[in-house]
Short mmCIF file of C-alpha atoms in Angstrom, two decimals:
data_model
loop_
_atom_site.label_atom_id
_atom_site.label_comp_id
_atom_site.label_asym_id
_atom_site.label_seq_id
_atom_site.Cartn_x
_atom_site.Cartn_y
_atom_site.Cartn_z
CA UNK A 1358 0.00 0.00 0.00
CA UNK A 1359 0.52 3.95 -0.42
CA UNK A 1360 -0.68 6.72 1.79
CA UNK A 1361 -0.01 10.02 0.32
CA UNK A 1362 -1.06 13.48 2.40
CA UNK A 1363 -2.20 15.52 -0.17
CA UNK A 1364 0.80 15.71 -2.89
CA UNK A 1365 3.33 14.21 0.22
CA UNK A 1366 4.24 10.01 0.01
CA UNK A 1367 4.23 9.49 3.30
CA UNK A 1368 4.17 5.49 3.32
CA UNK A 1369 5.94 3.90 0.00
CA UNK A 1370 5.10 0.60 -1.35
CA UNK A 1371 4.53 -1.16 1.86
CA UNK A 1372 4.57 -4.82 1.98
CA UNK A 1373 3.76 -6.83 5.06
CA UNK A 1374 1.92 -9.84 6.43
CA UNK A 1375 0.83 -9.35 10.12
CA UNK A 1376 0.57 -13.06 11.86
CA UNK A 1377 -2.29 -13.48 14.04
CA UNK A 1378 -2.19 -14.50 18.10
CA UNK A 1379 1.30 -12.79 17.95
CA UNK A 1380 3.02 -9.35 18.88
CA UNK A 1381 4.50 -7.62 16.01
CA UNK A 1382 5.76 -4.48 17.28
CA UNK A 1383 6.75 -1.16 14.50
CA UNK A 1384 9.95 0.62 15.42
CA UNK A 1385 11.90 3.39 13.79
CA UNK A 1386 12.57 6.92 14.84
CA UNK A 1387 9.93 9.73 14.73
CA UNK A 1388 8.34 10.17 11.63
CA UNK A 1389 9.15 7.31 10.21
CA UNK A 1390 5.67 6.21 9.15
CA UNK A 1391 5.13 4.07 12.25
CA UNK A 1392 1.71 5.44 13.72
CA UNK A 1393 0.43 6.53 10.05
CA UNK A 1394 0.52 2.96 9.40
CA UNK A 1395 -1.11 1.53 12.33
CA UNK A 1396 -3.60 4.46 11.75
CA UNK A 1397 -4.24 2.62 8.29
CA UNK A 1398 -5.28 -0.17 9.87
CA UNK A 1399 -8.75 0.65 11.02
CA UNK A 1400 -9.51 3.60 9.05
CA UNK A 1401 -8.56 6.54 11.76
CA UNK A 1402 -6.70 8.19 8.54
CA UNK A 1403 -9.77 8.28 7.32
CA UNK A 1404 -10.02 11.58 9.76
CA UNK A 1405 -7.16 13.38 8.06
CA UNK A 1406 -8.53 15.78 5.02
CA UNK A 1407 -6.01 15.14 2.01
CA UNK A 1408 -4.94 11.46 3.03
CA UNK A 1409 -5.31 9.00 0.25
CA UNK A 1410 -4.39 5.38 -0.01
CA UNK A 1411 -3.57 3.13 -2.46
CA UNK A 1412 -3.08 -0.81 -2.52
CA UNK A 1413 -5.17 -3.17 -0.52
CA UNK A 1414 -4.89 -4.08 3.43
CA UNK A 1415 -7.08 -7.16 3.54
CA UNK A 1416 -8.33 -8.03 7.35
CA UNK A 1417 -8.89 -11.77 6.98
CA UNK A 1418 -9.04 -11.38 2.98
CA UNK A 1419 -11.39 -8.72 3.29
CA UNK A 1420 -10.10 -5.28 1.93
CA UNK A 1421 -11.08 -2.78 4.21
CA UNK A 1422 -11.07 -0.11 2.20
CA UNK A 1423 -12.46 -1.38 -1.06
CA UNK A 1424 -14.95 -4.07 0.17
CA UNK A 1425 -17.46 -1.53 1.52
CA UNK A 1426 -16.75 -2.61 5.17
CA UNK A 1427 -18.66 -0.20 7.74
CA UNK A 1428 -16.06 1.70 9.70
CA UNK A 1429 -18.11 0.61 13.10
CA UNK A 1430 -17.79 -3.20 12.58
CA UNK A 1431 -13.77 -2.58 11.63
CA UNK A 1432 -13.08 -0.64 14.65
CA UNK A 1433 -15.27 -3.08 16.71
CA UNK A 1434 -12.76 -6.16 15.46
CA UNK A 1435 -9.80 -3.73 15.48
CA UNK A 1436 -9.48 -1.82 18.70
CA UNK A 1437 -7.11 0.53 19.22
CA UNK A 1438 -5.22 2.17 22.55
CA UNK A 1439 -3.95 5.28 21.92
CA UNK A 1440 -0.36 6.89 23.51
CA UNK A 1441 -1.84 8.83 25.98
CA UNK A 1442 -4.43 7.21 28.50
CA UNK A 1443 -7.44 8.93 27.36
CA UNK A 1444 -10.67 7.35 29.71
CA UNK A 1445 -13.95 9.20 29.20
CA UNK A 1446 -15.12 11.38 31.67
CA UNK A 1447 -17.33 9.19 33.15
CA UNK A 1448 -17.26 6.36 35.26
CA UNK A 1449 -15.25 3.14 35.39
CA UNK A 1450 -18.41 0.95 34.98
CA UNK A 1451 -19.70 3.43 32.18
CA UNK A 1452 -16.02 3.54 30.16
CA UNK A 1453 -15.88 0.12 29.34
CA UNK A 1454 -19.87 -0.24 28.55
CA UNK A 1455 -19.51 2.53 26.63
CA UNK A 1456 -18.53 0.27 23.39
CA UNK A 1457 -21.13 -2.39 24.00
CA UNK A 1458 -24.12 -0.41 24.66
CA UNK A 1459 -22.82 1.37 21.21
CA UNK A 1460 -23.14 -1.86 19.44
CA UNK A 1461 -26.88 -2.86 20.86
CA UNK A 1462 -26.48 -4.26 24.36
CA UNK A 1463 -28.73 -2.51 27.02
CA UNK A 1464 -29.20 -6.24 29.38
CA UNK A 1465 -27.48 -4.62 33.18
CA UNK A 1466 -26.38 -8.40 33.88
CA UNK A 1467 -24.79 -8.38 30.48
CA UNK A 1468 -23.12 -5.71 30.40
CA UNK A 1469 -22.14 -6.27 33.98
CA UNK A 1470 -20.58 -9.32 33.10
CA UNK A 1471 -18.77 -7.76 30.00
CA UNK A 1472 -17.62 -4.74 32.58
CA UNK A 1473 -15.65 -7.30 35.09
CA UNK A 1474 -14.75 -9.98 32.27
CA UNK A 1475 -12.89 -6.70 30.36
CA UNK A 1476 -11.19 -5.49 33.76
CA UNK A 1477 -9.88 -8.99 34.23
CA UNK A 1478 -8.76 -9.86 30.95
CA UNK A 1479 -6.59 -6.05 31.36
CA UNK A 1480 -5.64 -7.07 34.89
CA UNK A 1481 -7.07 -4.08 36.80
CA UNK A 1482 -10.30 -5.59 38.28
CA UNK A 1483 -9.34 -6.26 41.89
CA UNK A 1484 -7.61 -2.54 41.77
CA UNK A 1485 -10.89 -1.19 40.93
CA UNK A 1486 -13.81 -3.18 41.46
CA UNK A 1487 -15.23 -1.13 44.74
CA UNK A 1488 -15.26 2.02 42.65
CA UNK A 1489 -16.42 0.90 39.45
CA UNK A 1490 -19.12 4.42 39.89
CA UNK A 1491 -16.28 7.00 40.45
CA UNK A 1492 -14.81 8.91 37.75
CA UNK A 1493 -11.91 7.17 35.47
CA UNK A 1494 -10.51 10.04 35.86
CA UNK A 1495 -9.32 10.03 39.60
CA UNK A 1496 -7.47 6.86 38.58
CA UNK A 1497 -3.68 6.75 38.12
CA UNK A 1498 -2.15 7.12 34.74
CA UNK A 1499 -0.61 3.79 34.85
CA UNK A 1500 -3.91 2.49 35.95
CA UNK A 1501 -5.98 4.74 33.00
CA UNK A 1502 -3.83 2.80 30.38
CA UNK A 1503 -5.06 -0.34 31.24
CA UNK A 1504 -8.92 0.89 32.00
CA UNK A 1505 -8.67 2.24 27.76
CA UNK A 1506 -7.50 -1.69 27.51
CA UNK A 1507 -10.34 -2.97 28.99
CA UNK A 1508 -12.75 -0.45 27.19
CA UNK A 1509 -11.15 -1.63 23.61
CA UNK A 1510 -11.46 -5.36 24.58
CA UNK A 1511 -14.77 -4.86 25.71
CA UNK A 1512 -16.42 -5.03 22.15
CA UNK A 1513 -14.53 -8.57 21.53
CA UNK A 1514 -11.99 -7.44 19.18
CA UNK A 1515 -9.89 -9.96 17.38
CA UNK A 1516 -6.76 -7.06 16.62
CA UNK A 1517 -5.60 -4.60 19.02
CA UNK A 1518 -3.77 -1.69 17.70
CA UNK A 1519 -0.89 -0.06 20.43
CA UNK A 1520 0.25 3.36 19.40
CA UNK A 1521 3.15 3.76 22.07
CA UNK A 1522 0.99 2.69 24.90
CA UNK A 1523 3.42 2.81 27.31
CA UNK A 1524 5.35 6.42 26.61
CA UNK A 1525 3.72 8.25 29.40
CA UNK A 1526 3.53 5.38 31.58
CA UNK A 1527 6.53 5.26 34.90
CA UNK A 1528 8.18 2.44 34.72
CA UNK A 1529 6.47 -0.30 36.72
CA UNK A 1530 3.08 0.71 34.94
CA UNK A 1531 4.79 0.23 31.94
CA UNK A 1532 6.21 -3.39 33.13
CA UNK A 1533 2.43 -4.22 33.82
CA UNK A 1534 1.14 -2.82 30.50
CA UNK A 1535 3.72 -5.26 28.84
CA UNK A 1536 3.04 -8.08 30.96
CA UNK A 1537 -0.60 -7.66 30.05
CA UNK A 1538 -0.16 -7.63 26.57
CA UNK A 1539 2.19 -10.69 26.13
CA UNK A 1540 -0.72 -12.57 28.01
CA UNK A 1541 -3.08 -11.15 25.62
CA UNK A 1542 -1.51 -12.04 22.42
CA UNK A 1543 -3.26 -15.88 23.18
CA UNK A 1544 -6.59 -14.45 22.37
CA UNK A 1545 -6.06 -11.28 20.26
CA UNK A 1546 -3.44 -10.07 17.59
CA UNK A 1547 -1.06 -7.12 18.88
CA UNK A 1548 -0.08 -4.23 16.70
CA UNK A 1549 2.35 -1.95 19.08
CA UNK A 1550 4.75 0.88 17.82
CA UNK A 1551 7.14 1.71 20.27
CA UNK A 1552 10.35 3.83 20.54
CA UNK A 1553 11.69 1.81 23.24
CA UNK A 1554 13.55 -0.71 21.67
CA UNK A 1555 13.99 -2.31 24.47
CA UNK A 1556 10.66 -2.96 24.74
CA UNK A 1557 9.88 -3.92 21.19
CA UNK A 1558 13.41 -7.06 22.26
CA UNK A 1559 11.08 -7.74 25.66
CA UNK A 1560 7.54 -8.74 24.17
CA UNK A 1561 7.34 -8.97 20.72
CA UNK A 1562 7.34 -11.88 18.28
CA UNK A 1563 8.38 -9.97 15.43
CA UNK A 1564 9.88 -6.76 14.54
CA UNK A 1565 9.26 -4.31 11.55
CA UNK A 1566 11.64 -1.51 10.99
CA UNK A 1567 10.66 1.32 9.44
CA UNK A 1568 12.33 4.75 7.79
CA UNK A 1569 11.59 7.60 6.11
CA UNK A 1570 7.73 5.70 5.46
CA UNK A 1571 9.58 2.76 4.21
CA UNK A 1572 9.32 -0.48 5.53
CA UNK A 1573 13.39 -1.26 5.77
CA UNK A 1574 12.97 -5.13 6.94
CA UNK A 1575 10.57 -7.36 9.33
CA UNK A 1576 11.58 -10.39 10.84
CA UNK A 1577 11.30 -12.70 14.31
CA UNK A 1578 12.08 -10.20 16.59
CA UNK A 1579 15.13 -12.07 17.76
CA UNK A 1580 17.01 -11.96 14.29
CA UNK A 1581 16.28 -8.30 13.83
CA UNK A 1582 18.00 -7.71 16.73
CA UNK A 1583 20.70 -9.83 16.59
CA UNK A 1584 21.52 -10.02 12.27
CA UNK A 1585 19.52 -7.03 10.82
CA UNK A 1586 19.33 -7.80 6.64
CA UNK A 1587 20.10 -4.17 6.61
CA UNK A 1588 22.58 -2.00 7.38
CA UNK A 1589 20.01 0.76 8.26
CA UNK A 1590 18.74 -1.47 10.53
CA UNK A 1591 21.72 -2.36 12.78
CA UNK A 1592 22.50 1.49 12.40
CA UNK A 1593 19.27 2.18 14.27
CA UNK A 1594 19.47 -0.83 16.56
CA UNK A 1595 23.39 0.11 17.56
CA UNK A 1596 22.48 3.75 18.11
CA UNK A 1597 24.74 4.44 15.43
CA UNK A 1598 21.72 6.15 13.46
CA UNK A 1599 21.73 9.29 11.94
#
C-alpha cells in the first residue's frame, strides 16, 4: 500500500503480512511512518482531510477499504489504545460499557458481566472493582492505560492496535502494560509501535523496521536484533543512526 497526504508520500510501497495470536511491534525513529501505518489499519486516517491510499490491506481477505466494510464493525474487530491514557469522563463501569451499549447491548447483567470480564482480561479488576461508579478520571495514569484496555477489549476485538501505549507510563506501569499484553496475544493479535527498543526485544514476536515511510525489513524479533538484513537497521538498533 501507499498513503499520500495531499501531494506528500508518506508510506511507499509497503509490503507486510501481520501473523495473528502474535506481537508484532513497528519501530523506527519519529516520523518514520510508524503510527500513520497503524492508523491505516482501522480507518482513523480516514479523519485526516487530504490522506489518500492506495493498494489493498485485507483483514482476513477482506479489503477494508475497497470491500465496503462499515467503519463501526472494523473498529469493533480492530481496537485501538492510543499513547496517551485517554478514559472518558465518566465512570469506570460506564467507560468500558460505553462500546457495547454502542453496538446494541442494554441487558445490566450483560453488560455487567462484560464490565468485570474486560477489567480482568486487562488485569485491573481487583484494583478497581469497589469504585467501578467513580470517575476514570481520579485513577492513576498507569492504571488509566489499562482501564482504555479494557474499554477496547470490551467489544470482543480480534486485533488490538498499540500506538506507544506505554510512553507516558513510569516504569512499573509500563512493566504491567507489557506483561498484560504478552498474556493477551493468546486471544487477540497485537499491533504496538514503540520507541523503546527495548521494549519492542522484551515482548514482541516480530519486529518491523521502518524509515523515512519505508518499511526497511521485518523479521522474528530475535534476528532483527541480533543479524539485521540491513545495514540501516543495525545502524538504528546500535544507536549508530543518523
Amino acid at each position: 500500500m501507499d498513503l499520500y497526504y495531499g501531494s506528500f508520500h508518506a508510506l511507499k510501497n509497503i509490503n507486510i503480512s501481520i501473523p495473528e495470536k502474535e506481537i508484532t511491534a513497528f519501530i523506527g525513529p519519529s516520523g518514520c511512518g510508524k503510527s500513520t501505518f497503524l492508523k491505516s489499519l482501522n480507518r482513523m486516517n480516514d479523519l485526516v482531510e487530504g490522506c489518500r491510499i492506495s493498494g489493498d490491506i485485507l483483514l482476513d481477505g477482506v479489503d477494508i477499504y475497497k470491500d465496503k466494510m462499515d467503519v463501526n464493525v472494523l473498529r469493533k474487530r480492530v481496537g485501538m489504545v492510543f499513547q496517551k491514557p485517554n478514559p472518558f469522563p465518566m465512570s469506570i463501569y460506564d467507560n468500558i460499557a460505553y462500546g457495547p451499549r454502542t453496538h446494541g447491548i442494554h441487558n445490566k447483567a450483560q453488560l455487567d458481566e462484560i464490565v468485570e470480564r474486560s477489567l480482568r482480561d486487562a488485569a485491573i479488576w481487583d484494583e478497581v472493582k469497589d469504585r467501578l461508579n467513580k470517575s476514570a478520571l481520579g485513577m492513576s495514569g498507569g492504571q488509566q492505560q489499562r482501564l482504555c484496555i479494557a474499554r477496547a477489549l470490551a467489544v470482543e476485538p480480534e486485533v488490538l492496535l498499540m500506538d506507544e501505549p506505554t510512553s507516558a507510563l513510569d516504569p512499573i506501569s509500563t512493566s504491567k502494560v507489557e506483561e498484560l499484553a504478552m498474556e493477551l496475544k493468546e486471544n487477540y493479535t497485537i499491533i504496538m509501535v514503540t520507541h523503546n527498543m527495548q521494549q519492542a526485544a522484551r515482548i514482541s514476536d516480530k519486529t518491523a523496521f521502518f524509515l523515512l515511510g519505508e518499511l526497511v525489513e521485518m523479521g522474528p524479533t530475535e534476528s532483527v536484533f541480533a543479524t539485521p538484513v540491513d545495514k540501516r537497521t543495525e545502524d538504528y538498533i546500535s544507536g549508530r543512526f543518523g
